[in-house]
Tab-separated table of C-alpha atoms in Angstrom:
chain	number	residue	atom	x	y	z
A	1	MET	CA	-0.002	0.044	-0.005
A	2	GLY	CA	2.702	2.320	0.879
A	3	GLN	CA	4.714	1.547	-2.224
A	4	THR	CA	1.635	2.224	-4.402
A	5	LEU	CA	0.976	5.490	-2.674
A	6	ALA	CA	4.606	6.612	-3.103
A	7	THR	CA	4.469	5.979	-6.842
A	8	LEU	CA	1.909	8.771	-7.190
A	9	ILE	CA	4.518	11.197	-5.995
A	10	PRO	CA	6.781	12.250	-8.952
A	11	PHE	CA	9.762	13.113	-6.719
A	12	ALA	CA	11.975	10.116	-5.773
A	13	PRO	CA	13.498	11.608	-2.573
A	14	VAL	CA	9.991	11.915	-1.145
A	15	GLN	CA	8.713	8.556	-2.573
A	16	ILE	CA	10.960	6.434	-0.283
A	17	PRO	CA	10.143	8.048	3.031
A	18	VAL	CA	6.407	8.011	2.303
A	19	GLY	CA	6.403	4.494	0.964
A	20	MET	CA	8.428	3.118	3.940
A	21	SER	CA	6.504	5.124	6.593
A	22	VAL	CA	3.056	4.209	5.279
A	23	THR	CA	4.011	0.465	4.873
A	24	TYR	CA	5.426	0.319	8.350
A	25	ALA	CA	2.460	2.121	9.933
A	26	VAL	CA	-0.047	-0.261	8.115
A	27	GLY	CA	1.923	-3.289	9.388
A	28	LYS	CA	1.747	-1.996	12.928
A	29	VAL	CA	-1.945	-1.309	12.684
A	30	ALA	CA	-2.511	-4.705	11.237
A	31	ASN	CA	-0.710	-6.305	14.198
A	32	ALA	CA	-2.672	-4.179	16.788
A	33	TRP	CA	-5.923	-5.053	14.890
A	34	LEU	CA	-5.188	-8.803	14.997
A	35	GLU	CA	-4.110	-8.714	18.598
A	36	ALA	CA	-7.463	-6.817	19.348
A	37	GLY	CA	-9.479	-9.697	17.802
A	38	CYS	CA	-10.204	-8.009	14.440
A	39	PRO	CA	-12.785	-5.549	15.657
A	40	ASP	CA	-15.091	-3.956	13.080
A	41	ASP	CA	-14.421	-0.380	14.351
A	42	LEU	CA	-11.040	0.760	13.092
A	43	SER	CA	-11.151	4.352	14.477
A	44	ALA	CA	-9.252	3.184	17.545
A	45	PHE	CA	-6.340	2.468	15.317
A	46	LYS	CA	-5.922	5.912	13.853
A	47	THR	CA	-3.497	6.947	16.635
A	48	THR	CA	-1.556	3.778	16.276
A	49	TYR	CA	-1.204	4.499	12.541
A	50	GLU	CA	0.008	8.112	13.015
A	51	GLU	CA	2.536	7.174	15.715
A	52	ALA	CA	3.931	4.304	13.642
A	53	ARG	CA	4.116	6.493	10.519
A	54	ILE	CA	6.260	9.010	12.393
A	55	GLU	CA	8.347	6.212	13.872
A	56	GLY	CA	8.837	4.847	10.291
A	57	ILE	CA	10.074	8.160	9.079
A	58	LYS	CA	12.610	8.398	12.070
A	59	MET	CA	13.960	4.898	11.333
A	60	LEU	CA	14.575	5.797	7.672
A	61	GLY	CA	17.829	7.529	8.594
A	62	GLU	CA	19.052	4.498	10.504
A	63	LEU	CA	18.238	2.255	7.648
A	64	LYS	CA	20.038	4.356	5.085
A	65	ASP	CA	23.197	4.130	7.024
A	66	MET	CA	23.202	0.344	7.522
A	67	ALA	CA	26.101	-1.472	5.989
A	68	CYS	CA	23.993	-4.351	4.885
A	69	LYS	CA	21.398	-2.198	3.113
A	70	ASP	CA	22.091	-3.552	-0.331
A	71	LYS	CA	22.190	-7.201	0.734
A	72	PRO	CA	19.137	-9.225	-0.332
A	73	LEU	CA	16.984	-10.543	2.508
A	74	GLY	CA	16.563	-13.908	0.795
A	75	ASP	CA	16.588	-15.783	-2.460
A	76	GLU	CA	14.998	-13.099	-4.803
A	77	SER	CA	14.956	-15.604	-7.717
A	78	ARG	CA	12.517	-17.847	-5.803
A	79	ARG	CA	8.833	-17.649	-6.579
A	80	PHE	CA	6.423	-18.102	-3.788
A	81	GLU	CA	2.951	-19.579	-4.280
A	82	VAL	CA	0.063	-18.055	-2.303
A	83	ASP	CA	-3.212	-19.682	-1.642
A	84	ASP	CA	-5.513	-16.769	-2.344
A	85	ASP	CA	-8.536	-18.471	-0.774
A	86	SER	CA	-6.828	-18.981	2.632
A	87	PRO	CA	-8.580	-17.684	5.863
A	88	ALA	CA	-5.481	-15.463	6.451
A	89	ASN	CA	-5.694	-13.766	3.046
A	90	LYS	CA	-9.491	-13.277	3.550
A	91	LYS	CA	-8.784	-11.468	6.913
A	92	VAL	CA	-6.199	-9.264	5.287
A	93	ASP	CA	-8.466	-8.469	2.420
A	94	ASP	CA	-11.191	-7.462	4.863
A	95	LEU	CA	-8.833	-5.407	6.778
A	96	LEU	CA	-7.770	-3.614	3.737
A	97	ARG	CA	-11.240	-2.850	2.735
A	98	LYS	CA	-11.989	-1.504	6.259
A	99	VAL	CA	-8.830	0.625	6.224
A	100	LYS	CA	-9.778	2.180	2.840
A	101	GLY	CA	-13.242	2.866	4.232
A	102	VAL	CA	-11.793	4.654	7.268
A	103	LEU	CA	-9.340	6.662	5.110
A	104	LYS	CA	-12.058	7.780	2.679
A	105	LYS	CA	-14.020	9.150	5.613
A	106	ASP	CA	-11.194	11.541	6.669
């Protein structure tokens, strides 16, 4: 989601912080949402999102200076198969729909 949003910004030095901070924040919110039992009301997670987004921006400086920043995390040539009908994917799809609905309201 963060990467997609960042591609709408035509200026590369801004794309990376936006993409990283939004992706990090969405991940934090997803964890909090799952730990809370997947409630329908997402408004309680707005603060979590904002705090995590700011935290993500601050971490960008640390990540840029890491010696291993260009080392791949794994086998990038390997293709992973995903079961699109799995219960976990359905929960993620539901969460994304809810998040989009909350963001549209703001």
